[in-house]
mmCIF file of C-alpha atoms and ligand atoms in Angstrom:
data_model
loop_
_atom_site.group_PDB
_atom_site.id
_atom_site.type_symbol
_atom_site.label_atom_id
_atom_site.label_comp_id
_atom_site.label_asym_id
_atom_site.label_seq_id
_atom_site.Cartn_x
_atom_site.Cartn_y
_atom_site.Cartn_z
ATOM 1 C CA MET Q 1 113.636 101.873 78.553
ATOM 2 C CA SER Q 2 114.880 102.982 81.911
ATOM 3 C CA GLY Q 3 117.136 100.767 83.942
ATOM 4 C CA VAL Q 4 118.768 99.049 81.018
ATOM 5 C CA GLY Q 5 121.311 99.943 78.382
ATOM 6 C CA ASP Q 6 120.935 102.077 75.323
ATOM 7 C CA GLU Q 7 118.468 100.174 73.136
ATOM 8 C CA ARG Q 8 119.708 101.921 69.998
ATOM 9 C CA LEU Q 9 122.816 99.831 70.005
ATOM 10 C CA THR Q 10 122.948 96.416 68.465
ATOM 11 C CA CYS Q 11 125.535 93.878 69.458
ATOM 12 C CA PRO Q 12 126.816 91.998 66.432
ATOM 13 C CA LYS Q 13 129.627 90.151 68.206
ATOM 14 C CA THR Q 14 128.193 88.695 71.410
ATOM 15 C CA GLY Q 15 127.460 84.987 71.490
ATOM 16 C CA ASN Q 16 130.487 84.229 69.332
ATOM 17 C CA ALA Q 17 132.867 83.139 72.043
ATOM 18 C CA GLY Q 18 135.817 82.228 69.856
ATOM 19 C CA TYR Q 19 135.776 85.468 67.930
ATOM 20 C CA ARG Q 20 138.184 88.315 68.745
ATOM 21 C CA ALA Q 21 137.277 91.644 67.232
ATOM 22 C CA THR Q 22 140.011 93.999 66.125
ATOM 23 C CA ALA Q 23 140.037 97.461 67.680
ATOM 24 C CA ASP Q 24 138.336 98.811 64.613
ATOM 25 C CA GLU Q 25 135.703 96.073 64.543
ATOM 26 C CA SER Q 26 134.842 96.653 68.196
ATOM 27 C CA ARG Q 27 133.163 99.876 67.192
ATOM 28 C CA VAL Q 28 129.391 99.373 67.079
ATOM 29 C CA ARG Q 29 127.780 99.528 63.668
ATOM 30 C CA ASN Q 30 124.143 99.931 62.739
ATOM 31 C CA ARG Q 31 122.299 97.554 60.411
ATOM 32 C CA LEU Q 32 123.694 99.220 57.294
ATOM 33 C CA GLY Q 33 127.196 98.908 58.669
ATOM 34 C CA PHE Q 34 127.708 102.595 59.475
ATOM 35 C CA GLU Q 35 129.771 103.147 62.585
ATOM 36 C CA LEU Q 36 127.739 104.648 65.441
ATOM 37 C CA MET Q 37 130.396 105.061 68.131
ATOM 38 C CA PRO Q 38 133.103 103.093 69.893
ATOM 39 C CA ALA Q 39 131.318 100.319 71.770
ATOM 40 C CA PHE Q 40 131.757 101.614 75.297
ATOM 41 C CA ALA Q 41 133.016 105.186 75.005
ATOM 42 C CA GLU Q 42 129.700 107.016 75.245
ATOM 43 C CA ALA Q 43 128.492 104.928 78.192
ATOM 44 C CA ILE Q 44 131.787 105.385 80.059
ATOM 45 C CA GLU Q 45 131.768 109.107 79.420
ATOM 46 C CA ARG Q 46 128.192 109.330 80.723
ATOM 47 C CA ARG Q 47 129.102 107.278 83.807
ATOM 48 C CA PHE Q 48 132.371 109.004 84.753
ATOM 49 C CA GLY Q 49 132.980 112.098 82.610
ATOM 50 C CA ASP Q 50 136.581 111.822 83.807
ATOM 51 C CA GLY Q 51 138.444 111.595 80.515
ATOM 52 C CA GLY Q 52 139.808 108.185 81.605
ATOM 53 C CA PRO Q 53 140.038 104.918 79.634
ATOM 54 C CA SER Q 54 137.129 104.455 77.246
ATOM 55 C CA GLY Q 55 137.304 100.730 76.536
ATOM 56 C CA GLU Q 56 138.662 101.513 73.093
ATOM 57 C CA GLY Q 57 139.921 98.319 71.457
ATOM 58 C CA ALA Q 58 138.066 95.901 73.739
ATOM 59 C CA ASP Q 59 135.625 93.445 72.182
ATOM 60 C CA ASP Q 60 132.068 94.672 72.195
ATOM 61 C CA ASN Q 61 129.971 93.102 74.916
ATOM 62 C CA GLU Q 62 126.283 93.839 75.364
ATOM 63 C CA PHE Q 63 126.226 92.863 79.033
ATOM 64 C CA ILE Q 64 129.056 95.250 79.914
ATOM 65 C CA ARG Q 65 127.379 98.060 77.978
ATOM 66 C CA ARG Q 66 124.207 97.477 79.973
ATOM 67 C CA VAL Q 67 126.087 97.514 83.273
ATOM 68 C CA LEU Q 68 127.827 100.763 82.349
ATOM 69 C CA SER Q 69 124.447 102.370 81.701
ATOM 70 C CA ARG Q 70 122.532 100.859 84.597
ATOM 71 C CA LYS Q 71 120.525 102.975 87.024
ATOM 72 C CA THR Q 72 118.509 102.451 90.148
ATOM 73 C CA VAL Q 73 114.752 102.573 89.495
ATOM 74 C CA ARG Q 74 112.264 103.633 92.158
ATOM 75 C CA ARG Q 75 109.059 103.963 90.092
ATOM 76 C CA TYR Q 76 107.465 100.901 88.541
ATOM 77 C CA SER Q 77 104.639 100.104 86.141
ATOM 78 C CA GLU Q 78 101.686 98.045 87.342
ATOM 79 C CA VAL Q 79 102.893 95.004 85.407
ATOM 80 C CA ILE Q 80 103.857 92.193 87.763
ATOM 81 C CA PRO Q 81 106.930 90.205 86.698
ATOM 82 C CA SER Q 82 106.063 86.546 86.153
ATOM 83 C CA ASP Q 83 106.873 83.975 88.835
ATOM 84 C CA SER Q 84 108.972 82.044 86.336
ATOM 85 C CA LEU Q 85 111.143 85.114 85.733
ATOM 86 C CA LEU Q 86 111.468 85.718 89.479
ATOM 87 C CA ASP Q 87 112.396 82.061 90.038
ATOM 88 C CA LEU Q 88 115.041 82.446 87.352
ATOM 89 C CA LEU Q 89 116.442 85.572 89.014
ATOM 90 C CA VAL Q 90 116.619 83.804 92.373
ATOM 91 C CA ALA Q 91 118.489 80.906 90.748
ATOM 92 C CA ALA Q 92 120.916 83.365 89.132
ATOM 93 C CA ALA Q 93 121.421 85.196 92.430
ATOM 94 C CA LEU Q 94 122.223 81.935 94.203
ATOM 95 C CA SER Q 95 124.686 81.000 91.464
ATOM 96 C CA THR Q 96 127.117 83.665 92.572
ATOM 97 C CA SER Q 97 130.411 82.719 94.215
ATOM 98 C CA ALA Q 98 130.311 82.076 97.963
ATOM 99 C CA LYS Q 99 133.083 82.369 100.548
ATOM 100 C CA SER Q 100 134.559 78.883 101.255
ATOM 101 C CA ASP Q 101 131.476 77.390 99.567
ATOM 102 C CA PHE Q 102 129.729 77.965 102.923
ATOM 103 C CA GLN Q 103 126.739 79.448 100.994
ATOM 104 C CA GLN Q 104 125.673 81.878 103.688
ATOM 105 C CA ALA Q 105 123.134 83.951 101.722
ATOM 106 C CA SER Q 106 119.380 83.442 102.011
ATOM 107 C CA ILE Q 107 116.713 85.206 99.963
ATOM 108 C CA LEU Q 108 113.271 85.951 101.344
ATOM 109 C CA ARG Q 109 110.480 87.175 99.051
ATOM 110 C CA VAL Q 110 107.725 89.098 100.821
ATOM 111 C CA THR Q 111 104.434 88.290 99.073
ATOM 112 C CA ASP Q 112 101.966 88.729 101.932
ATOM 113 C CA ALA Q 113 100.177 92.071 101.499
ATOM 114 C CA THR Q 114 99.915 92.699 105.235
ATOM 115 C CA GLN Q 115 103.632 92.143 105.752
ATOM 116 C CA ARG Q 116 104.465 94.352 102.755
ATOM 117 C CA ALA Q 117 102.284 97.121 104.121
ATOM 118 C CA ALA Q 118 103.773 96.789 107.603
ATOM 119 C CA ILE Q 119 107.312 97.130 106.248
ATOM 120 C CA GLY Q 120 106.358 99.964 103.897
ATOM 121 C CA LYS Q 121 104.726 101.879 106.749
ATOM 122 C CA LEU Q 122 108.010 101.967 108.658
ATOM 123 C CA PHE Q 123 109.630 104.070 105.889
ATOM 124 C CA PRO Q 124 107.156 106.716 104.722
ATOM 125 C CA SER Q 125 109.883 108.787 103.022
ATOM 126 C CA MET Q 126 110.553 105.851 100.634
ATOM 127 C CA PRO Q 127 107.122 104.910 99.300
ATOM 128 C CA TRP Q 128 108.659 102.537 96.733
ATOM 129 C CA ILE Q 129 109.368 100.077 99.542
ATOM 130 C CA GLY Q 130 105.673 99.367 100.045
ATOM 131 C CA ALA Q 131 104.623 99.979 96.446
ATOM 132 C CA SER Q 132 107.055 98.024 94.257
ATOM 133 C CA PRO Q 133 105.493 95.014 92.511
ATOM 134 C CA VAL Q 134 108.067 92.679 94.067
ATOM 135 C CA PHE Q 135 110.086 92.899 97.267
ATOM 136 C CA PHE Q 136 112.941 90.593 98.216
ATOM 137 C CA VAL Q 137 115.075 90.678 101.336
ATOM 138 C CA PHE Q 138 118.664 89.473 101.078
ATOM 139 C CA LEU Q 139 119.742 87.869 104.321
ATOM 140 C CA GLY Q 140 123.153 87.189 105.746
ATOM 141 C CA ASP Q 141 122.649 83.699 107.147
ATOM 142 C CA ALA Q 142 125.260 82.679 109.688
ATOM 143 C CA ARG Q 143 122.751 80.320 111.308
ATOM 144 C CA ARG Q 144 122.731 77.602 108.656
ATOM 145 C CA LEU Q 145 126.444 76.784 109.006
ATOM 146 C CA GLN Q 146 126.140 76.644 112.787
ATOM 147 C CA ARG Q 147 123.179 74.257 112.450
ATOM 148 C CA ILE Q 148 125.119 72.117 109.996
ATOM 149 C CA GLY Q 149 127.896 71.899 112.595
ATOM 150 C CA GLU Q 150 125.312 70.667 115.111
ATOM 151 C CA LEU Q 151 123.938 68.134 112.615
ATOM 152 C CA ARG Q 152 127.452 66.789 112.037
ATOM 153 C CA GLY Q 153 128.448 66.897 115.720
ATOM 154 C CA LYS Q 154 131.209 69.461 115.057
ATOM 155 C CA PRO Q 155 130.589 72.566 117.153
ATOM 156 C CA VAL Q 156 130.724 75.698 114.971
ATOM 157 C CA ARG Q 157 130.712 79.182 116.510
ATOM 158 C CA ASN Q 158 129.595 81.403 113.670
ATOM 159 C CA GLY Q 159 128.618 84.568 115.536
ATOM 160 C CA THR Q 160 132.155 85.853 115.045
ATOM 161 C CA LEU Q 161 133.181 88.883 112.992
ATOM 162 C CA GLU Q 162 134.366 86.406 110.356
ATOM 163 C CA GLY Q 163 130.954 84.700 110.299
ATOM 164 C CA PHE Q 164 129.122 88.015 110.098
ATOM 165 C CA PHE Q 165 131.372 89.383 107.392
ATOM 166 C CA ASN Q 166 131.298 86.249 105.241
ATOM 167 C CA ALA Q 167 127.512 86.027 105.416
ATOM 168 C CA SER Q 168 127.195 89.748 104.592
ATOM 169 C CA VAL Q 169 129.451 89.463 101.567
ATOM 170 C CA ASP Q 170 127.638 86.348 100.281
ATOM 171 C CA ALA Q 171 124.275 88.111 100.577
ATOM 172 C CA ALA Q 172 125.584 91.276 98.891
ATOM 173 C CA LEU Q 173 127.028 89.291 95.996
ATOM 174 C CA ALA Q 174 123.762 87.389 95.566
ATOM 175 C CA MET Q 175 121.835 90.664 95.540
ATOM 176 C CA GLN Q 176 124.151 92.206 92.979
ATOM 177 C CA ALA Q 177 123.801 89.159 90.734
ATOM 178 C CA MET Q 178 120.029 89.525 90.922
ATOM 179 C CA ILE Q 179 120.275 93.263 90.220
ATOM 180 C CA LEU Q 180 122.299 92.835 87.044
ATOM 181 C CA CYS Q 181 120.260 89.872 85.801
ATOM 182 C CA ALA Q 182 116.986 91.678 86.515
ATOM 183 C CA GLU Q 183 118.190 94.766 84.671
ATOM 184 C CA SER Q 184 119.286 92.663 81.717
ATOM 185 C CA ALA Q 185 115.746 91.230 81.619
ATOM 186 C CA GLY Q 186 114.303 94.770 81.352
ATOM 187 C CA LEU Q 187 113.399 95.149 85.021
ATOM 188 C CA GLY Q 188 114.375 98.019 87.298
ATOM 189 C CA VAL Q 189 115.450 97.604 90.913
ATOM 190 C CA CYS Q 190 116.268 99.528 94.050
ATOM 191 C CA PRO Q 191 118.293 98.038 96.911
ATOM 192 C CA ILE Q 192 116.905 99.000 100.333
ATOM 193 C CA SER Q 193 119.350 99.090 103.218
ATOM 194 C CA VAL Q 194 117.192 101.519 105.190
ATOM 195 C CA ILE Q 195 115.341 98.462 106.526
ATOM 196 C CA ARG Q 196 118.284 97.986 108.888
ATOM 197 C CA ASN Q 197 117.354 101.256 110.616
ATOM 198 C CA GLU Q 198 114.266 99.468 111.948
ATOM 199 C CA VAL Q 199 115.843 96.052 112.117
ATOM 200 C CA ASP Q 200 113.951 94.891 115.231
ATOM 201 C CA LYS Q 201 110.570 95.527 113.611
ATOM 202 C CA VAL Q 202 111.556 94.197 110.194
ATOM 203 C CA ALA Q 203 113.061 91.030 111.711
ATOM 204 C CA ALA Q 204 109.891 90.455 113.746
ATOM 205 C CA ILE Q 205 107.702 90.844 110.646
ATOM 206 C CA LEU Q 206 109.896 88.381 108.720
ATOM 207 C CA GLY Q 207 110.375 85.944 111.593
ATOM 208 C CA LEU Q 208 114.164 86.066 111.438
ATOM 209 C CA PRO Q 209 115.919 83.793 113.960
ATOM 210 C CA ASP Q 210 119.246 84.487 115.689
ATOM 211 C CA LEU Q 211 122.277 84.718 113.373
ATOM 212 C CA VAL Q 212 120.106 85.677 110.377
ATOM 213 C CA PHE Q 213 120.011 89.384 109.512
ATOM 214 C CA PRO Q 214 118.874 91.589 106.633
ATOM 215 C CA VAL Q 215 121.648 92.981 104.457
ATOM 216 C CA ALA Q 216 119.205 94.830 102.226
ATOM 217 C CA GLY Q 217 115.784 94.631 100.649
ATOM 218 C CA LEU Q 218 115.327 94.814 96.885
ATOM 219 C CA CYS Q 219 112.384 96.528 95.189
ATOM 220 C CA LEU Q 220 111.819 95.178 91.718
ATOM 221 C CA GLY Q 221 109.436 95.858 88.829
ATOM 222 C CA TYR Q 222 109.217 97.135 85.273
ATOM 223 C CA PRO Q 223 110.493 100.727 85.141
ATOM 224 C CA GLN Q 224 108.177 103.681 84.772
ATOM 225 C CA GLY Q 225 109.957 106.761 83.445
ATOM 226 C CA GLU Q 226 113.474 107.220 82.211
ATOM 227 C CA GLY Q 227 115.670 108.016 85.207
ATOM 228 C CA TYR Q 228 119.283 108.959 84.641
ATOM 229 C CA VAL Q 229 122.743 107.472 84.877
ATOM 230 C CA SER Q 230 124.375 108.643 88.090
ATOM 231 C CA LEU Q 231 127.851 110.140 87.601
ATOM 232 C CA ARG Q 232 130.485 108.169 89.536
ATOM 233 C CA LEU Q 233 133.636 109.464 91.196
ATOM 234 C CA PRO Q 234 136.530 109.850 88.764
ATOM 235 C CA ARG Q 235 138.458 106.616 88.417
ATOM 236 C CA GLN Q 236 141.566 108.573 89.397
ATOM 237 C CA VAL Q 237 140.045 108.537 92.926
ATOM 238 C CA THR Q 238 138.612 105.027 93.054
ATOM 239 C CA THR Q 239 141.360 103.066 91.306
ATOM 240 C CA HIS Q 240 145.019 102.588 92.227
ATOM 241 C CA ARG Q 241 147.924 100.865 90.579
ATOM 242 C CA ASP Q 242 150.459 98.935 92.650
ATOM 243 C CA ARG Q 243 150.275 101.323 95.636
ATOM 244 C CA TYR Q 244 147.373 103.109 97.253
ATOM 245 C CA ASP Q 245 147.586 106.855 96.657
ATOM 246 C CA ASP Q 246 144.924 109.427 97.542
ATOM 247 C CA SER Q 247 147.167 112.481 97.467
ATOM 248 C CA ALA Q 248 145.086 114.187 94.749
ATOM 249 C CA LEU Q 249 141.756 113.585 96.477
ATOM 250 C CA ALA Q 250 140.803 117.186 97.280
ATOM 251 C CA SER Q 251 141.172 118.554 93.762
ATOM 252 C CA ALA Q 252 139.624 115.459 92.168
ATOM 253 C CA ILE Q 253 136.566 115.719 94.429
ATOM 254 C CA ASP Q 254 136.239 119.399 93.644
ATOM 255 C CA GLY Q 255 136.229 118.655 89.914
ATOM 256 C CA TYR Q 256 133.716 115.853 90.418
ATOM 257 C CA ASP Q 257 131.406 118.114 92.414
ATOM 258 C CA ARG Q 258 131.438 120.680 89.595
ATOM 259 C CA ARG Q 259 130.846 118.120 86.831
ATOM 260 C CA ARG Q 260 128.055 116.456 88.741
ATOM 261 C CA ASP Q 261 126.452 119.789 89.565
ATOM 262 C CA ALA Q 262 126.496 120.720 85.877
ATOM 263 C CA ARG Q 263 124.591 117.519 85.042
ATOM 264 C CA HIS Q 264 122.254 117.118 88.008
ATOM 265 C CA ALA Q 265 122.418 120.005 90.449
ATOM 266 C CA ILE Q 266 120.953 119.407 93.900
ATOM 267 C CA PRO Q 267 118.166 121.992 94.291
ATOM 268 C CA ARG Q 268 118.594 124.542 97.080
ATOM 269 C CA ASP Q 269 115.516 123.249 98.904
ATOM 270 C CA GLN Q 270 117.131 119.787 99.078
ATOM 271 C CA GLN Q 271 120.207 120.876 101.012
ATOM 272 C CA ARG Q 272 120.452 118.730 104.132
ATOM 273 C CA ALA Q 273 120.394 119.956 107.717
ATOM 274 C CA ASN Q 274 120.674 123.657 106.868
ATOM 275 C CA ALA Q 275 119.685 124.548 110.425
ATOM 276 C CA GLU Q 276 122.882 122.914 111.629
ATOM 277 C CA PHE Q 277 125.274 123.472 108.738
ATOM 278 C CA GLY Q 278 123.873 126.597 107.083
ATOM 279 C CA GLU Q 279 122.808 127.123 103.471
ATOM 280 C CA ALA Q 280 125.652 126.529 101.034
ATOM 281 C CA ASP Q 281 126.172 128.750 97.978
ATOM 282 C CA PHE Q 282 127.626 125.822 96.108
ATOM 283 C CA TYR Q 283 126.172 122.516 97.283
ATOM 284 C CA GLY Q 284 127.907 119.630 95.559
ATOM 285 C CA TRP Q 285 127.969 115.855 96.065
ATOM 286 C CA SER Q 286 130.757 115.950 98.661
ATOM 287 C CA GLU Q 287 128.977 118.543 100.802
ATOM 288 C CA ASP Q 288 125.781 116.497 100.598
ATOM 289 C CA LYS Q 289 127.509 113.206 101.462
ATOM 290 C CA ALA Q 290 129.572 114.751 104.278
ATOM 291 C CA ARG Q 291 126.378 116.172 105.816
ATOM 292 C CA GLN Q 292 124.596 112.835 105.360
ATOM 293 C CA ALA Q 293 127.425 110.782 106.880
ATOM 294 C CA ALA Q 294 127.857 113.223 109.783
ATOM 295 C CA LYS Q 295 124.401 112.157 110.942
ATOM 296 C CA ALA Q 296 125.184 108.561 111.809
ATOM 297 C CA GLU Q 297 122.598 106.054 110.614
ATOM 298 C CA GLY Q 298 121.941 102.498 111.678
ATOM 299 C CA ALA Q 299 122.240 102.834 115.470
ATOM 300 C CA ALA Q 300 119.739 99.990 115.917
ATOM 301 C CA PHE Q 301 121.804 97.438 113.993
ATOM 302 C CA PRO Q 302 124.771 96.663 116.324
ATOM 303 C CA PRO Q 303 122.616 96.055 119.428
ATOM 304 C CA TYR Q 304 120.245 93.947 117.343
ATOM 305 C CA LEU Q 305 123.098 91.749 116.125
ATOM 306 C CA ARG Q 306 124.664 91.459 119.591
ATOM 307 C CA SER Q 307 121.376 90.323 121.079
ATOM 308 C CA HIS Q 308 120.777 87.853 118.225
ATOM 309 C CA GLY Q 309 123.782 85.589 118.362
ATOM 310 C CA PHE Q 310 126.729 87.722 117.240
ATOM 311 C CA SER Q 311 129.647 88.344 119.593
ATOM 312 C CA PHE Q 312 131.981 89.558 116.795
ATOM 313 C CA ASP Q 313 135.051 88.067 118.472
HETATM 314 C C1 FMN M 1 123.591 98.406 99.671
HETATM 315 C C2 FMN M 1 122.709 99.474 99.073
HETATM 316 C C3 FMN M 1 121.675 99.990 99.817
HETATM 317 C C4 FMN M 1 120.814 100.952 99.288
HETATM 318 N N1 FMN M 1 119.756 101.394 100.031
HETATM 319 C C5 FMN M 1 118.860 102.247 99.499
HETATM 320 C C6 FMN M 1 117.708 102.615 100.232
HETATM 321 O O1 FMN M 1 117.499 102.212 101.381
HETATM 322 N N2 FMN M 1 116.804 103.409 99.626
HETATM 323 C C7 FMN M 1 116.977 103.871 98.347
HETATM 324 O O2 FMN M 1 116.107 104.577 97.852
HETATM 325 N N3 FMN M 1 118.086 103.561 97.615
HETATM 326 C C8 FMN M 1 119.028 102.747 98.165
HETATM 327 N N4 FMN M 1 120.137 102.368 97.438
HETATM 328 C C9 FMN M 1 120.319 102.881 96.064
HETATM 329 C C10 FMN M 1 121.442 103.927 96.007
HETATM 330 O O3 FMN M 1 120.936 105.136 96.527
HETATM 331 C C11 FMN M 1 121.903 104.095 94.550
HETATM 332 O O4 FMN M 1 122.507 102.889 94.136
HETATM 333 C C12 FMN M 1 122.914 105.239 94.422
HETATM 334 O O5 FMN M 1 122.262 106.467 94.637
HETATM 335 C C13 FMN M 1 123.585 105.277 93.069
HETATM 336 O O6 FMN M 1 122.621 105.358 92.049
HETATM 337 P P1 FMN M 1 122.614 104.320 90.830
HETATM 338 O O7 FMN M 1 122.463 102.930 91.400
HETATM 339 O O8 FMN M 1 121.424 104.716 89.994
HETATM 340 O O9 FMN M 1 123.888 104.492 90.102
HETATM 341 C C14 FMN M 1 121.022 101.436 97.967
HETATM 342 C C15 FMN M 1 122.079 100.910 97.215
HETATM 343 C C16 FMN M 1 122.902 99.940 97.761
HETATM 344 C C17 FMN M 1 124.031 99.377 96.917
#
């Protein structure tokens, strides 16, 4: 099943909180007791291919194995997830930690077909936005705390950078909790930050007041098709010990580009902005991302925020 972990593996140790497996026992065994592979090694290799730590010796944990093998899903079956499951996912999302216990995330589910269609129509290159069985929007909500200040007669100015950042982080954490819980329930999801490119229109459709802004949408449904695990940057680049050090970045990125190209090459006809940058003989991840980032996105977002309650001071 796409979007979740490798279903071949069984997880004999989870649910036994007091138990500590030895390094040898943490290798996964099939029903007859034959060892299949170290619990995490294959998933970590598939995710990073960087020859780094493989989780050898750590207790087996089904949830971690699923996270290591997770993948964004953009095609969904017709089956609609039940309301009780969606309610459960919302409860899980809102159980995440929250900066200062201010609880500045809000979750909006778009069920109205006209609203769904109106949002979908704004992004024709991403048809999954209009077509997914379920669509949530995760909102940074700096308004609620300001209103609570009014209710308690203690003036709160929450349109600051601090207010914006805290609300954004709360919403992102809530979304990630929903993503992982949904995937563990067999669903597939796709976060949708492109909605911020048309934030005025999306906010009007959703009736968002000042100080409430979309962090991202979330398409959700049962996966159709397999998909693939996307190779991440080598941990040598994304992790540091004691002091930050990116002195080996260039060679590490080069190696990553080559490994990623060997697994999932970007077809020539998908090279970005060739008219401006020219056709590349070797077109790896870093060339693609540099071209993408060079074309700044999201120009509509800062003016939207500034005209809807945020001063960022
Ligand atoms: C905050 C955020 C916003 C995203 N926005 C979009 C989006 O607008 N459209 C889309 O198709 N995918 C979107 N994605 C999905 C990413 O493209 C995807 O996570 C990335 O390519 C890595 O793939 P993986 O999740 O399968 O490992 C978003 C992901 C995140 C975390």
